[in-house]
Amino acid sequence: MTILLLCIGLLVLGYFTYGKVVERVFGPDPNRPTPCSSMADGVDYASMPTWKVFFIQLLDIAGVGPIFGPILGALYGPVALVWIVVGAIFAGAVHDYFSGMLSVRNRGASIPDVVGGFLGLNARRVMRFFSLLLLLLVGVVFVLSPAELLSNLTGLNVQFLVVCIFGYYFLATILPIDKLIGRLYPFFGALLMFMTLGVLVGMALGDAPVLPNLDVTVNTHPQGLPIWPLLFVTLSCGAISGFHSTQSPLMARCIRNESSGRLVFYGAMIAEGIVALVWAAAGMSLFYGPDALFQVIQSGTPSLAVDQICRTLLGPVGGFLAILGVIILPITSGDTAFRSSRLILAETFNLSQVRPAKRLLLAIPLFVLAFIISTQDFDLIWRYFGWSNQALAMLVLWTAAIYLRQSDKFHWIATIPAMFMTAVTVSFILQATIGFNLSPEFSNPVGVAAAVLALVVLLRVKPFTSHTP
């Protein structure tokens, strides 16, 4: 238990130390008007208290990823804990901070427009298509997974629950952000806190030894899958996830002061890292070895492992509330996934979203398409999600690095994690069966070479200050 608490402490320490370094490098201006005041429309650009914006950001980014991902990552052994701590502090939180603050500095623009502003028109077009596809997949999956969990709890028909969740998503997509999301999310945030603290305390007071294996040098995956690069794609949320960059602009439109960015963007990622640590530790501790955990996952997906963890540690009532928290997480990411999709489409077609009719014009066909997708077997497409998610994170980090390089600021805080994620994503797609199925001996060096090449290109970018007298 001491090691787990130490890991949590390192994340908190990272927020107060490295988070300040990142903030200082970016240079927030507390006197600069933010989009919620300069572009207030009462719909998407709405001023909200910082504590509420923080909780909305946390719930936006924390779908089932920081629960299912760490449970799957637990199969690799305690090295997963190292990745969560190091990844969250030096990569994920940096990624989230810059995706949020660059949006703040660009009138609350969605991430395709932010990236396109630095990488060009073609990059903007690719990112729009890429982001919309990613958000639609997230939205649809985050309808099906909570519907199935709710059906297990209540016995209600899955299709009926799918329709109900779609109905909520539609309202959350078209209503002003402070009318539904702003009012429900504090309650949902409290449920998330109960779930996380409940599992943590349950492990501390339980009979099972917490983290019985602490050898980070041993890969314990029952199938012998390699840590590099699979762990860094499997365990994304909780360490670094490109999906977060599609959500940060939502709160970039609502923060009242640029100085709130460290808490809202960097801090929410650290909080998600804590959630991931707790679930990864539970996966390593309560099944008496990765083989038993793997059998549970194989027989019922990670959701069965979640159910067993909650009921073992918290009993019937506490387990019910904890599972309810697991259900809330995908719902609070699915609703904002559709909202982000509407806003990306609005920017693409230059449609004001103040009038309800304009919002319906985009939302209705969006949900028709999402419903059609939900009826299809898209398992093969979804297998690419993990890679595409990390590829998006890589692009956002390179965007942050270019911004810092052009501004003659310390770009290495974004460049180093961007290089790491480049090596991961290139190596993965080259050797994965869903990619080119090449040997690790070939793909891993190519991944490293791609990262070095990207660095060379970045260093050729000249700071703007070098052109001034």
Coordinates of C-alpha atoms in Angstrom, one line a residue:
M1 CA 0.0 0.0 0.0
T2 CA 2.9 2.3 0.7
I3 CA 4.1 2.1 -2.9
L4 CA 0.7 3.0 -4.2
L5 CA 0.4 6.0 -1.9
L6 CA 3.9 7.0 -2.9
C7 CA 2.8 6.9 -6.6
I8 CA -0.2 9.0 -5.8
G9 CA 2.0 11.4 -3.9
L10 CA 4.4 11.7 -6.9
L11 CA 1.5 12.7 -9.1
V12 CA 0.4 15.4 -6.6
L13 CA 3.9 16.6 -6.3
G14 CA 4.2 16.7 -10.1
Y15 CA 1.2 19.1 -10.2
F16 CA 2.8 21.5 -7.8
T17 CA 6.3 21.4 -9.3
Y18 CA 6.5 20.4 -12.9
G19 CA 3.0 21.8 -13.5
K20 CA 4.4 25.2 -12.4
V21 CA 7.3 24.8 -14.8
V22 CA 4.9 24.1 -17.7
E23 CA 2.8 27.1 -16.7
R24 CA 5.8 29.4 -16.5
V25 CA 7.0 28.3 -19.9
F26 CA 3.7 29.0 -21.5
G27 CA 3.2 32.3 -19.7
P28 CA -0.5 32.8 -18.9
D29 CA -1.7 36.4 -18.7
P30 CA -4.2 36.9 -15.9
N31 CA -5.2 40.3 -17.4
R32 CA -5.9 39.0 -20.9
P33 CA -9.7 38.5 -21.7
T34 CA -10.6 34.8 -22.1
P35 CA -13.1 33.6 -24.8
C36 CA -15.9 33.4 -22.3
S37 CA -15.9 37.2 -21.8
S38 CA -14.7 38.3 -25.3
M39 CA -17.0 35.9 -27.2
A40 CA -19.8 35.2 -24.7
D41 CA -22.9 33.7 -26.4
G42 CA -24.6 32.0 -23.5
V43 CA -24.4 28.6 -25.3
D44 CA -20.9 27.4 -25.7
Y45 CA -19.0 30.4 -24.5
A46 CA -20.2 30.7 -20.9
S47 CA -18.4 31.9 -17.8
M48 CA -18.4 29.3 -15.0
P49 CA -16.6 29.1 -11.6
T50 CA -13.2 27.4 -11.8
W51 CA -14.1 24.5 -9.5
K52 CA -17.0 23.6 -11.8
V53 CA -14.9 23.9 -14.9
F54 CA -12.3 21.6 -13.3
F55 CA -14.9 18.9 -12.6
I56 CA -16.4 19.2 -16.1
Q57 CA -13.0 18.9 -17.6
L58 CA -12.2 15.9 -15.4
L59 CA -15.4 14.1 -16.3
D60 CA -15.0 15.0 -20.0
I61 CA -11.7 13.3 -20.3
A62 CA -12.3 10.4 -17.9
G63 CA -14.4 7.9 -19.7
V64 CA -14.0 4.2 -19.1
G65 CA -10.4 4.7 -20.3
P66 CA -8.8 5.4 -16.9
I67 CA -10.5 2.2 -15.6
F68 CA -10.5 -0.3 -18.4
G69 CA -7.0 0.8 -19.7
P70 CA -5.2 0.4 -16.3
I71 CA -6.9 -3.0 -15.7
L72 CA -5.6 -4.2 -19.1
G73 CA -2.2 -2.5 -18.3
A74 CA -2.1 -4.4 -15.0
L75 CA -1.5 -7.6 -17.1
Y76 CA 2.0 -6.2 -17.8
G77 CA 2.9 -5.9 -14.2
P78 CA 4.0 -2.9 -12.0
V79 CA 5.7 -1.2 -15.0
A80 CA 2.2 0.1 -15.7
L81 CA 2.3 2.2 -12.5
V82 CA 5.6 3.7 -13.7
W83 CA 4.0 4.6 -17.0
I84 CA 1.0 6.2 -15.4
V85 CA 3.1 8.4 -13.1
V86 CA 5.8 9.4 -15.6
G87 CA 3.3 9.6 -18.5
A88 CA 0.8 11.8 -16.7
I89 CA 3.3 14.3 -15.3
F90 CA 5.6 14.7 -18.3
A91 CA 3.4 13.9 -21.3
G92 CA -0.4 13.7 -20.6
A93 CA -0.7 16.8 -18.4
V94 CA 1.5 18.8 -20.8
H95 CA -0.6 17.6 -23.7
D96 CA -3.8 18.6 -22.0
Y97 CA -2.5 22.0 -20.8
F98 CA -1.4 23.1 -24.2
S99 CA -4.4 21.8 -26.0
G100 CA -6.5 23.8 -23.6
M101 CA -4.4 27.0 -23.4
L102 CA -3.7 27.2 -27.1
S103 CA -7.5 27.0 -27.6
V104 CA -7.9 29.8 -25.1
R105 CA -5.4 31.9 -27.0
N106 CA -7.2 31.1 -30.3
R107 CA -10.7 32.2 -29.4
G108 CA -11.7 28.8 -28.1
A109 CA -11.0 27.0 -31.4
S110 CA -11.4 23.3 -31.6
I111 CA -8.3 21.2 -31.8
P112 CA -8.3 20.7 -35.6
D113 CA -8.2 24.5 -36.1
V114 CA -5.5 24.9 -33.4
V115 CA -3.3 22.2 -35.0
G116 CA -4.1 23.6 -38.5
G117 CA -3.0 27.0 -37.4
F118 CA 0.6 25.7 -36.9
L119 CA 0.8 22.8 -39.3
G120 CA -1.2 24.2 -42.3
L121 CA -4.5 23.9 -44.2
N122 CA -4.0 20.2 -45.1
A123 CA -3.3 19.3 -41.5
R124 CA -6.5 21.2 -40.5
R125 CA -8.6 19.2 -43.0
V126 CA -7.1 15.9 -41.9
M127 CA -7.5 16.7 -38.3
R128 CA -11.2 17.6 -38.8
F129 CA -11.9 14.3 -40.4
F130 CA -9.8 12.4 -37.9
S131 CA -11.3 14.1 -34.9
L132 CA -14.9 13.7 -36.0
L133 CA -14.4 10.0 -36.7
L134 CA -12.7 9.6 -33.3
L135 CA -15.4 11.5 -31.5
L136 CA -18.2 9.6 -33.2
L137 CA -16.6 6.3 -32.3
V138 CA -16.2 7.4 -28.7
G139 CA -19.8 8.7 -28.5
V140 CA -21.2 5.5 -29.9
V141 CA -19.1 3.2 -27.7
F142 CA -20.0 5.4 -24.7
V143 CA -23.6 4.7 -25.4
L144 CA -23.3 0.9 -25.7
S145 CA -21.0 0.3 -22.7
P146 CA -23.0 2.2 -20.0
A147 CA -26.2 0.7 -21.5
E148 CA -24.9 -2.8 -21.0
L149 CA -23.7 -2.1 -17.5
L150 CA -27.0 -0.4 -16.6
S151 CA -28.9 -3.4 -18.0
N152 CA -26.8 -5.8 -15.7
L153 CA -27.7 -3.6 -12.7
T154 CA -31.4 -3.0 -13.4
G155 CA -32.5 -5.7 -15.8
L156 CA -33.9 -3.1 -18.2
N157 CA -33.7 -3.8 -22.0
V158 CA -30.3 -2.7 -23.5
Q159 CA -32.0 -1.1 -26.5
F160 CA -34.3 0.9 -24.4
L161 CA -31.4 2.2 -22.3
V162 CA -29.5 3.0 -25.6
V163 CA -32.4 5.2 -26.7
C164 CA -32.5 6.9 -23.2
I165 CA -28.8 7.6 -23.3
F166 CA -28.9 8.9 -26.8
G167 CA -31.7 11.2 -25.7
Y168 CA -29.6 12.6 -22.9
Y169 CA -26.7 13.1 -25.3
F170 CA -28.9 15.0 -27.7
L171 CA -30.0 17.4 -25.0
A172 CA -26.4 17.8 -23.7
T173 CA -25.3 18.6 -27.2
I174 CA -27.8 21.3 -28.1
L175 CA -28.5 23.0 -24.7
P176 CA -26.3 25.8 -23.3
I177 CA -23.4 24.2 -21.5
D178 CA -24.3 25.6 -18.1
K179 CA -27.9 24.4 -18.2
L180 CA -27.5 20.6 -18.1
I181 CA -23.8 19.7 -18.1
G182 CA -22.9 22.5 -15.7
R183 CA -25.6 21.4 -13.2
L184 CA -25.2 17.6 -13.3
Y185 CA -21.4 17.3 -13.4
P186 CA -20.8 18.4 -9.8
F187 CA -22.9 15.5 -8.6
F188 CA -21.2 13.1 -11.1
G189 CA -17.9 14.4 -9.8
A190 CA -18.8 13.5 -6.3
L191 CA -19.7 10.0 -7.4
L192 CA -16.3 9.6 -9.2
M193 CA -14.6 10.7 -6.0
F194 CA -16.6 8.1 -3.9
M195 CA -15.7 5.4 -6.4
T196 CA -12.0 6.1 -6.4
L197 CA -11.7 6.6 -2.6
G198 CA -13.9 3.6 -1.9
V199 CA -11.7 1.3 -4.0
L200 CA -8.5 2.8 -2.4
V201 CA -9.8 2.4 1.2
G202 CA -11.2 -1.0 0.4
M203 CA -7.7 -2.2 -0.7
A204 CA -6.1 -0.7 2.4
L205 CA -8.5 -2.5 4.7
G206 CA -8.9 -5.7 2.7
D207 CA -7.2 -9.1 3.2
A208 CA -5.4 -9.3 -0.2
P209 CA -1.9 -8.0 -0.3
V210 CA -1.6 -4.7 -2.2
L211 CA 0.9 -4.9 -5.1
P212 CA 2.4 -8.2 -4.2
N213 CA 4.8 -7.9 -7.2
L214 CA 7.0 -4.8 -7.4
D215 CA 9.5 -6.0 -9.9
V216 CA 9.1 -3.4 -12.7
T217 CA 11.7 -5.2 -14.9
V218 CA 9.5 -8.3 -15.5
N219 CA 6.8 -8.4 -18.1
T220 CA 4.0 -10.5 -16.6
H221 CA 1.5 -10.5 -19.5
P222 CA 0.1 -14.0 -19.8
Q223 CA 0.3 -13.9 -23.6
G224 CA 3.8 -12.6 -23.6
L225 CA 2.9 -9.4 -25.4
P226 CA 5.7 -6.9 -25.5
I227 CA 5.7 -3.9 -23.2
W228 CA 7.1 -1.7 -26.1
P229 CA 5.1 -0.4 -27.7
L230 CA 1.8 -2.1 -26.6
L231 CA 1.6 -0.9 -23.1
F232 CA 1.8 2.7 -24.2
V233 CA -1.1 2.3 -26.6
T234 CA -3.2 0.0 -24.3
L235 CA -2.9 2.2 -21.3
S236 CA -3.6 5.7 -22.7
C237 CA -6.2 7.4 -20.5
G238 CA -4.4 8.0 -17.2
A239 CA -1.1 8.6 -18.8
I240 CA -1.7 10.4 -22.2
S241 CA -4.7 10.4 -24.5
G242 CA -5.3 12.3 -27.7
F243 CA -9.1 12.2 -27.0
H244 CA -8.4 14.8 -24.2
S245 CA -7.4 17.4 -26.8
T246 CA -10.8 17.2 -28.4
Q247 CA -12.4 18.0 -25.0
S248 CA -10.1 20.7 -23.7
P249 CA -11.5 23.4 -26.0
L250 CA -15.0 23.0 -24.4
M251 CA -13.6 24.3 -21.1
A252 CA -11.3 26.8 -22.9
R253 CA -14.5 28.6 -23.8
C254 CA -15.6 28.7 -20.1
I255 CA -12.6 29.6 -17.9
R256 CA -12.6 33.1 -16.6
N257 CA -8.8 33.6 -16.3
E258 CA -5.8 32.2 -18.0
S259 CA -4.2 31.5 -14.6
S260 CA -6.9 28.8 -14.0
G261 CA -5.4 26.7 -16.8
R262 CA -3.0 24.8 -14.7
L263 CA -5.7 23.6 -12.4
V264 CA -8.3 22.9 -15.1
F265 CA -6.1 21.3 -17.7
Y266 CA -2.9 20.1 -16.1
G267 CA -4.7 19.3 -12.8
A268 CA -7.6 17.3 -14.3
M269 CA -5.0 15.1 -16.1
I270 CA -3.2 14.5 -12.8
A271 CA -6.5 13.6 -11.1
E272 CA -7.3 11.1 -13.9
G273 CA -3.8 9.6 -13.3
I274 CA -4.8 9.0 -9.7
V275 CA -7.9 7.2 -10.8
A276 CA -5.8 5.1 -13.1
L277 CA -3.3 4.2 -10.4
V278 CA -6.0 3.0 -8.1
W279 CA -7.6 0.7 -10.8
A280 CA -4.2 -0.6 -12.0
A281 CA -3.3 -1.4 -8.4
A282 CA -6.6 -3.1 -7.9
G283 CA -6.1 -5.2 -11.0
M284 CA -2.6 -6.3 -9.8
S285 CA -3.7 -7.0 -6.2
L286 CA -7.2 -8.7 -6.1
F287 CA -6.8 -11.5 -8.6
Y288 CA -3.7 -13.1 -7.2
G289 CA -1.7 -12.9 -10.4
P290 CA -2.1 -11.7 -14.0
D291 CA -3.2 -15.2 -15.2
A292 CA -6.4 -15.0 -13.1
L293 CA -7.0 -11.4 -14.1
F294 CA -6.6 -12.4 -17.8
Q295 CA -9.1 -15.2 -17.4
V296 CA -11.7 -12.8 -15.9
I297 CA -11.1 -10.3 -18.7
Q298 CA -11.4 -13.0 -21.4
S299 CA -14.6 -14.3 -20.0
G300 CA -16.4 -10.9 -19.6
T301 CA -14.3 -8.0 -20.9
P302 CA -12.7 -5.6 -18.3
S303 CA -16.2 -4.7 -17.1
L304 CA -16.5 -8.1 -15.3
A305 CA -13.2 -7.3 -13.5
V306 CA -14.6 -3.9 -12.5
D307 CA -17.7 -5.6 -11.1
Q308 CA -15.7 -8.1 -9.1
I309 CA -13.4 -5.4 -7.7
C310 CA -16.2 -3.2 -6.6
R311 CA -18.3 -5.9 -5.0
T312 CA -15.3 -7.5 -3.3
L313 CA -14.0 -4.3 -1.8
L314 CA -17.2 -2.4 -1.0
G315 CA -19.9 -5.0 -0.6
P316 CA -23.3 -5.0 -2.3
V317 CA -24.4 -1.4 -1.6
G318 CA -21.0 0.2 -2.0
G319 CA -20.3 -1.9 -5.0
F320 CA -23.5 -0.8 -6.6
L321 CA -22.6 2.9 -6.1
A322 CA -19.1 2.3 -7.4
I323 CA -20.4 0.5 -10.5
L324 CA -22.8 3.4 -10.9
G325 CA -19.7 5.7 -10.9
V326 CA -18.1 3.5 -13.7
I327 CA -21.3 3.9 -15.7
I328 CA -21.3 7.7 -15.2
L329 CA -17.8 8.1 -16.6
P330 CA -18.5 7.0 -20.2
I331 CA -21.7 9.0 -20.2
T332 CA -19.9 12.2 -19.1
S333 CA -17.5 11.7 -22.0
G334 CA -20.0 10.6 -24.5
D335 CA -22.1 13.7 -24.2
T336 CA -19.2 16.1 -24.6
A337 CA -17.9 14.0 -27.5
F338 CA -21.0 14.8 -29.5
R339 CA -20.9 18.4 -28.3
S340 CA -17.3 18.7 -29.6
S341 CA -18.4 17.1 -32.9
R342 CA -21.1 19.8 -33.3
L343 CA -18.6 22.6 -32.6
I344 CA -16.0 21.2 -35.1
L345 CA -18.8 21.0 -37.8
A346 CA -19.8 24.6 -36.9
E347 CA -16.3 25.8 -37.4
T348 CA -15.9 23.9 -40.6
F349 CA -19.1 25.4 -42.1
N350 CA -18.8 28.7 -40.3
L351 CA -22.2 28.4 -38.7
S352 CA -23.0 30.5 -35.6
Q353 CA -24.4 28.3 -32.8
V354 CA -26.3 31.0 -30.9
R355 CA -29.7 30.2 -32.4
P356 CA -31.2 26.8 -31.5
A357 CA -32.1 26.1 -35.1
K358 CA -28.5 26.3 -36.2
R359 CA -27.5 23.8 -33.5
L360 CA -30.3 21.4 -34.5
L361 CA -29.2 21.7 -38.1
L362 CA -25.9 20.1 -37.2
A363 CA -26.9 17.9 -34.3
I364 CA -29.8 16.0 -36.0
P365 CA -27.7 14.5 -38.9
L366 CA -24.9 13.9 -36.5
F367 CA -27.0 11.7 -34.2
V368 CA -28.6 10.0 -37.2
L369 CA -25.2 9.0 -38.4
A370 CA -24.2 7.9 -34.8
F371 CA -27.3 5.8 -34.5
I372 CA -26.5 4.1 -37.8
I373 CA -22.9 3.4 -36.7
S374 CA -24.2 1.9 -33.4
T375 CA -26.1 -0.8 -35.3
Q376 CA -23.0 -1.9 -37.2
D377 CA -20.3 -4.3 -36.3
F378 CA -17.3 -2.0 -36.2
D379 CA -15.0 -4.1 -34.1
L380 CA -12.3 -3.9 -36.8
I381 CA -12.5 -0.1 -37.0
W382 CA -12.4 0.2 -33.2
R383 CA -9.2 -1.8 -33.0
Y384 CA -7.5 1.2 -34.6
F385 CA -8.8 3.5 -31.9
G386 CA -6.0 2.9 -29.5
W387 CA -3.4 3.7 -32.1
S388 CA -5.3 6.7 -33.6
N389 CA -5.9 8.1 -30.1
Q390 CA -2.1 8.1 -29.4
A391 CA -1.3 9.4 -32.9
L392 CA -3.6 12.4 -32.2
A393 CA -1.8 13.0 -28.9
M394 CA 1.5 12.9 -30.8
L395 CA 0.3 15.6 -33.3
V396 CA -0.9 17.9 -30.5
L397 CA 2.4 17.6 -28.7
W398 CA 4.3 18.5 -31.9
T399 CA 1.9 21.5 -32.3
A400 CA 2.8 22.6 -28.8
A401 CA 6.5 22.2 -29.6
I402 CA 6.2 24.3 -32.7
Y403 CA 4.4 27.0 -30.8
L404 CA 7.1 27.1 -28.2
R405 CA 9.8 27.0 -30.8
Q406 CA 8.3 29.8 -32.7
S407 CA 7.8 31.8 -29.5
D408 CA 11.5 31.2 -28.6
K409 CA 10.4 29.4 -25.4
F410 CA 11.7 26.2 -23.8
H411 CA 10.1 23.8 -26.3
W412 CA 11.7 20.6 -24.9
I413 CA 8.8 20.2 -22.4
A414 CA 6.6 19.3 -25.4
T415 CA 9.3 18.0 -27.8
I416 CA 10.6 15.2 -25.6
P417 CA 7.1 13.6 -25.0
A418 CA 6.3 14.2 -28.7
M419 CA 9.4 12.3 -29.7
F420 CA 8.5 9.5 -27.4
M421 CA 4.9 9.2 -28.7
T422 CA 6.2 9.3 -32.3
A423 CA 8.4 6.3 -31.6
V424 CA 5.5 4.5 -29.9
T425 CA 2.9 5.2 -32.6
V426 CA 5.2 4.5 -35.6
S427 CA 6.6 1.3 -34.0
F428 CA 3.1 0.1 -33.1
I429 CA 1.5 0.5 -36.5
L430 CA 4.5 -1.1 -38.3
Q431 CA 4.4 -4.3 -36.2
A432 CA 0.8 -4.6 -35.1
T433 CA -1.5 -7.1 -36.9
I434 CA -3.9 -4.3 -37.7
G435 CA -1.0 -2.5 -39.3
F436 CA 1.9 -3.8 -41.4
N437 CA 2.7 -6.8 -39.3
L438 CA 6.5 -6.3 -39.5
S439 CA 9.0 -7.6 -37.1
P440 CA 9.9 -5.7 -33.9
E441 CA 13.6 -5.8 -35.0
F442 CA 12.6 -3.6 -38.0
S443 CA 9.7 -1.5 -36.7
N444 CA 11.2 -0.4 -33.4
P445 CA 14.4 1.2 -34.9
V446 CA 12.2 2.8 -37.6
G447 CA 10.0 4.3 -34.9
V448 CA 13.0 5.8 -33.1
A449 CA 14.3 7.1 -36.5
A450 CA 10.9 8.8 -37.2
A451 CA 11.1 10.5 -33.8
V452 CA 14.6 11.8 -34.5
L453 CA 13.6 13.0 -38.0
A454 CA 10.7 14.9 -36.6
L455 CA 13.1 16.6 -34.1
V456 CA 15.3 17.6 -37.0
V457 CA 12.3 19.2 -38.8
L458 CA 11.3 21.0 -35.6
L459 CA 14.8 22.5 -35.0
R460 CA 14.7 24.0 -38.5
V461 CA 11.7 26.1 -37.4
K462 CA 13.0 29.6 -36.7
P463 CA 11.7 31.5 -33.6
F464 CA 9.7 34.6 -34.6
T465 CA 11.9 36.7 -32.3
S466 CA 14.9 36.0 -34.5
H467 CA 13.3 38.0 -37.3
T468 CA 12.8 41.1 -35.2
P469 CA 15.3 43.9 -34.9

